PDB file of C-alpha atoms in Angstrom:
ATOM      1  CA  MET A 228      11.817  10.123 -13.443  1.00 46.00           C
ATOM      2  CA  CYS A 229       9.067   8.478 -15.879  1.00 53.00           C
ATOM      3  CA  CYS A 230       8.524  10.955 -18.704  1.00 58.00           C
ATOM      4  CA  ASN A 231       9.699  14.065 -15.951  1.00 71.00           C
ATOM      5  CA  ALA A 232       6.539  13.739 -14.220  1.00 72.00           C
ATOM      6  CA  SER A 233       5.719  15.994 -10.828  1.00 84.00           C
ATOM      7  CA  ARG A 234       6.948  13.970  -8.265  1.00 86.00           C
ATOM      8  CA  GLN A 235       4.437  16.191  -6.097  1.00 88.00           C
ATOM      9  CA  ASN A 236       1.737  15.284  -8.940  1.00 90.00           C
ATOM     10  CA  CYS A 237       3.050  11.651  -8.632  1.00 90.00           C
ATOM     11  CA  CYS A 238       2.330  11.377  -4.226  1.00 91.00           C
ATOM     12  CA  ILE A 239      -1.417  12.972  -4.839  1.00 93.00           C
ATOM     13  CA  VAL A 240      -1.772  10.266  -7.772  1.00 93.00           C
ATOM     14  CA  ILE A 241      -0.364   7.535  -5.392  1.00 93.00           C
ATOM     15  CA  GLY A 242      -2.397   8.858  -2.458  1.00 93.00           C
ATOM     16  CA  PHE A 243      -5.655   9.122  -4.493  1.00 94.00           C
ATOM     17  CA  LEU A 244      -4.749   5.188  -5.707  1.00 92.00           C
ATOM     18  CA  ALA A 245      -3.843   3.807  -2.574  1.00 92.00           C
ATOM     19  CA  ILE A 246      -7.179   4.985  -1.189  1.00 94.00           C
ATOM     20  CA  ILE A 247      -9.325   3.834  -3.848  1.00 94.00           C
ATOM     21  CA  VAL A 248      -7.296   0.177  -3.813  1.00 90.00           C
ATOM     22  CA  GLY A 249      -6.726   0.026  -0.314  1.00 91.00           C
ATOM     23  CA  SER A 250     -10.845   0.854  -0.312  1.00 94.00           C
ATOM     24  CA  ALA A 251     -11.686  -2.030  -2.472  1.00 92.00           C
ATOM     25  CA  ASP A 252      -9.431  -4.420  -0.922  1.00 89.00           C
ATOM     26  CA  LEU A 253     -10.939  -3.746   2.381  1.00 90.00           C
ATOM     27  CA  GLY A 254     -14.609  -4.035   1.370  1.00 92.00           C
ATOM     28  CA  TYR A 255     -13.293  -7.318  -0.156  1.00 88.00           C
ATOM     29  CA  ARG A 256     -12.022  -8.550   2.775  1.00 86.00           C
ATOM     30  CA  THR A 257     -14.512  -7.106   5.213  1.00 89.00           C
ATOM     31  CA  HIS A 258     -16.820  -9.764   2.576  1.00 89.00           C
ATOM     32  CA  LEU A 259     -14.456 -12.639   3.546  1.00 84.00           C
ATOM     33  CA  ILE A 260     -14.790 -11.739   7.421  1.00 87.00           C
ATOM     34  CA  VAL A 261     -18.098 -11.921   7.081  1.00 90.00           C
ATOM     35  CA  THR A 262     -18.430 -15.442   5.093  1.00 87.00           C
ATOM     36  CA  TYR A 263     -16.222 -17.222   6.290  1.00 81.00           C
ATOM     37  CA  GLY A 264     -16.018 -15.939  10.074  1.00 81.00           C
ATOM     38  CA  GLY A 265     -13.356 -14.220  11.699  1.00 77.00           C
ATOM     39  CA  ASN A 266     -10.098 -15.190  10.378  1.00 82.00           C
ATOM     40  CA  ARG A 267      -7.492 -13.116  12.503  1.00 87.00           C
ATOM     41  CA  TRP A 268      -5.251 -12.923   9.283  1.00 86.00           C
ATOM     42  CA  LEU A 269      -8.009 -11.133   7.353  1.00 87.00           C
ATOM     43  CA  LEU A 270      -8.951  -9.055  10.384  1.00 90.00           C
ATOM     44  CA  VAL A 271      -4.924  -8.125  10.340  1.00 91.00           C
ATOM     45  CA  SER A 272      -5.103  -7.775   6.801  1.00 89.00           C
ATOM     46  CA  ALA A 273      -8.063  -5.070   6.954  1.00 91.00           C
ATOM     47  CA  ILE A 274      -6.804  -3.760   9.869  1.00 93.00           C
ATOM     48  CA  GLY A 275      -3.723  -2.589   7.827  1.00 93.00           C
ATOM     49  CA  TRP A 276      -5.726  -1.259   5.174  1.00 93.00           C
ATOM     50  CA  LEU A 277      -7.375   1.543   6.874  1.00 95.00           C
ATOM     51  CA  VAL A 278      -3.673   2.168   8.695  1.00 95.00           C
ATOM     52  CA  ILE A 279      -3.112   2.538   5.035  1.00 94.00           C
ATOM     53  CA  ILE A 280      -5.840   4.668   3.900  1.00 95.00           C
ATOM     54  CA  MET A 281      -5.453   7.046   6.383  1.00 96.00           C
ATOM     55  CA  ALA A 282      -1.770   7.726   5.851  1.00 95.00           C
ATOM     56  CA  ALA A 283      -3.219   8.457   2.405  1.00 95.00           C
ATOM     57  CA  VAL A 284      -5.056  11.038   3.211  1.00 96.00           C
ATOM     58  CA  LEU A 285      -1.770  11.983   4.823  1.00 95.00           C
ATOM     59  CA  LEU A 286       0.593  11.646   1.743  1.00 94.00           C
ATOM     60  CA  ILE A 287      -1.954  14.104  -0.659  1.00 95.00           C
ATOM     61  CA  VAL A 288      -2.015  16.649   2.762  1.00 95.00           C
ATOM     62  CA  GLY A 289       1.928  16.595   2.711  1.00 93.00           C
ATOM     63  CA  ALA A 290       2.527  16.630  -0.791  1.00 92.00           C
ATOM     64  CA  ILE A 291      -0.157  19.638  -1.746  1.00 93.00           C
ATOM     65  CA  LYS A 292       1.388  21.641   1.687  1.00 93.00           C
ATOM     66  CA  LYS A 293       4.685  20.429   0.838  1.00 90.00           C
ATOM     67  CA  ILE A 294       5.049  18.600   4.475  1.00 91.00           C
ATOM     68  CA  PRO A 295       8.044  16.524   4.371  1.00 90.00           C
ATOM     69  CA  THR A 296       7.480  15.118   8.053  1.00 92.00           C
ATOM     70  CA  LEU A 297       3.965  13.516   6.206  1.00 93.00           C
ATOM     71  CA  LEU A 298       5.945  12.170   3.669  1.00 92.00           C
ATOM     72  CA  VAL A 299       7.784  10.425   5.767  1.00 93.00           C
ATOM     73  CA  ILE A 300       5.187   8.821   7.809  1.00 94.00           C
ATOM     74  CA  TRP A 301       3.616   7.643   4.360  1.00 93.00           C
ATOM     75  CA  ILE A 302       6.549   6.368   3.900  1.00 93.00           C
ATOM     76  CA  ILE A 303       6.591   4.266   7.306  1.00 94.00           C
ATOM     77  CA  VAL A 304       3.210   3.331   6.761  1.00 94.00           C
ATOM     78  CA  VAL A 305       3.723   1.829   3.026  1.00 93.00           C
ATOM     79  CA  LEU A 306       6.188  -0.217   4.357  1.00 92.00           C
ATOM     80  CA  THR A 307       5.490  -1.883   7.644  1.00 93.00           C
ATOM     81  CA  CYS A 308       1.808  -2.694   6.266  1.00 92.00           C
ATOM     82  CA  GLY A 309       2.754  -3.090   2.778  1.00 90.00           C
ATOM     83  CA  VAL A 310       5.049  -5.650   3.882  1.00 90.00           C
ATOM     84  CA  ILE A 311       2.219  -6.704   6.191  1.00 90.00           C
ATOM     85  CA  GLN A 312       0.217  -7.420   3.047  1.00 88.00           C
ATOM     86  CA  ILE A 313       2.175  -9.483   1.431  1.00 87.00           C
ATOM     87  CA  LEU A 314       2.737 -12.025   4.492  1.00 87.00           C
ATOM     88  CA  VAL A 315      -1.052 -11.958   4.621  1.00 86.00           C
ATOM     89  CA  ARG A 316      -1.171 -12.674   1.423  1.00 82.00           C
ATOM     90  CA  ILE A 317       1.454 -15.347   1.134  1.00 81.00           C
ATOM     91  CA  VAL A 318      -0.360 -17.440   4.413  1.00 81.00           C
ATOM     92  CA  LEU A 319      -3.836 -16.950   3.268  1.00 76.00           C
ATOM     93  CA  PHE A 320      -2.909 -18.243   0.094  1.00 72.00           C
ATOM     94  CA  THR A 321      -0.737 -21.100   0.581  1.00 67.00           C
ATOM     95  CA  PRO A 322      -1.960 -24.511  -0.545  1.00 61.00           C
ATOM     96  CA  GLY A 323      -2.514 -26.027   2.917  1.00 59.00           C
ATOM     97  CA  LYS A 324      -5.260 -23.199   3.396  1.00 53.00           C
ATOM     98  CA  LYS A 325      -8.373 -24.707   2.553  1.00 56.00           C
ATOM     99  CA  MET A 326     -10.176 -21.255   2.258  1.00 55.00           C
ATOM    100  CA  TYR A 327      -9.771 -21.463  -1.750  1.00 55.00           C
ATOM    101  CA  SER A 328      -9.805 -25.049  -3.634  1.00 56.00           C
ATOM    102  CA  GLN A 329      -9.423 -24.072  -7.008  1.00 64.00           C
ATOM    103  CA  ASP A 330      -5.323 -24.098  -8.521  1.00 64.00           C
ATOM    104  CA  ALA A 331      -5.653 -21.360 -11.032  1.00 68.00           C
ATOM    105  CA  TYR A 332      -6.699 -19.076  -8.188  1.00 66.00           C
ATOM    106  CA  HIS A 333      -3.371 -20.235  -6.412  1.00 66.00           C
ATOM    107  CA  ILE A 334      -1.226 -18.904  -9.514  1.00 72.00           C
ATOM    108  CA  VAL A 335      -3.151 -16.048  -9.874  1.00 74.00           C
ATOM    109  CA  ALA A 336      -2.256 -15.182  -5.995  1.00 71.00           C
ATOM    110  CA  GLY A 337       1.313 -15.706  -6.683  1.00 74.00           C
ATOM    111  CA  ALA A 338       1.139 -12.785  -9.287  1.00 79.00           C
ATOM    112  CA  LEU A 339      -0.457 -10.365  -7.543  1.00 78.00           C
ATOM    113  CA  ILE A 340       2.072 -10.846  -4.231  1.00 80.00           C
ATOM    114  CA  ILE A 341       4.603 -10.050  -6.915  1.00 85.00           C
ATOM    115  CA  ILE A 342       2.398  -7.076  -8.500  1.00 84.00           C
ATOM    116  CA  LEU A 343       1.457  -5.943  -4.797  1.00 83.00           C
ATOM    117  CA  ILE A 344       5.684  -6.144  -3.840  1.00 86.00           C
ATOM    118  CA  LEU A 345       6.373  -3.800  -6.668  1.00 86.00           C
ATOM    119  CA  LEU A 346       3.559  -1.180  -6.033  1.00 85.00           C
ATOM    120  CA  VAL A 347       4.373  -1.226  -2.347  1.00 87.00           C
ATOM    121  CA  PHE A 348       8.290  -0.362  -3.481  1.00 88.00           C
ATOM    122  CA  SER A 349       7.012   2.178  -6.145  1.00 85.00           C
ATOM    123  CA  ALA A 350       4.437   3.725  -3.406  1.00 88.00           C
ATOM    124  CA  ALA A 351       7.228   4.107  -1.070  1.00 89.00           C
ATOM    125  CA  TYR A 352       9.945   5.760  -4.212  1.00 89.00           C
ATOM    126  CA  TYR A 353       8.170   8.308  -5.258  1.00 89.00           C
ATOM    127  CA  PRO A 354       7.159  10.322  -2.014  1.00 91.00           C
ATOM    128  CA  TYR A 355      10.722   9.648  -1.103  1.00 90.00           C
ATOM    129  CA  ALA A 356      11.690  11.415  -3.684  1.00 88.00           C
ATOM    130  CA  TYR A 357       9.792  14.212  -3.274  1.00 88.00           C
ATOM    131  CA  LYS A 358      11.051  14.356  -0.240  1.00 89.00           C
ATOM    132  CA  ARG A 359      14.667  14.924  -1.387  1.00 89.00           C
ATOM    133  CA  GLU A 360      13.429  17.428  -3.875  1.00 88.00           C
ATOM    134  CA  LEU A 361      11.936  19.274  -0.758  1.00 87.00           C
ATOM    135  CA  GLU A 362      14.838  19.315   1.347  1.00 86.00           C
ATOM    136  CA  GLU A 363      17.217  20.005  -0.985  1.00 85.00           C
ATOM    137  CA  ASP A 364      15.251  23.547  -1.644  1.00 82.00           C
ATOM    138  CA  GLU A 365      15.022  24.296   1.894  1.00 76.00           C
ATOM    139  CA  TYR A 366      18.784  24.498   1.877  1.00 74.00           C
ATOM    140  CA  GLU A 367      19.332  26.240  -1.299  1.00 67.00           C
TER     141      GLU A 367
END
């Protein structure tokens, strides 16, 4: 555990970060949908962010109230929707798509995909660790 931080506090921070990042990316996806028209990949990404934002609220409530079921819901949602977000970005930012023409943008998009992969799995790790901690406290 990093610097002996409280897993409960980490879950709350992850929830708030998911809401902030999700809202920002959802706004950007909405802008792209309005600008470029109804692209199904952008629509899937926007719906995925809506689900993640709703699950982030459940994560915060589950962490504060110590409800393991809500933590499990977050883990399932973040892994499922996170992988969908990664796949959507791979599809949208491949050079065959002419949505963006700069090569540097594709390089940055590739780096962002790698960062997103790390964020998805770290966002699932801390709630899982906190859920295990709650279960261990329950059995003691």
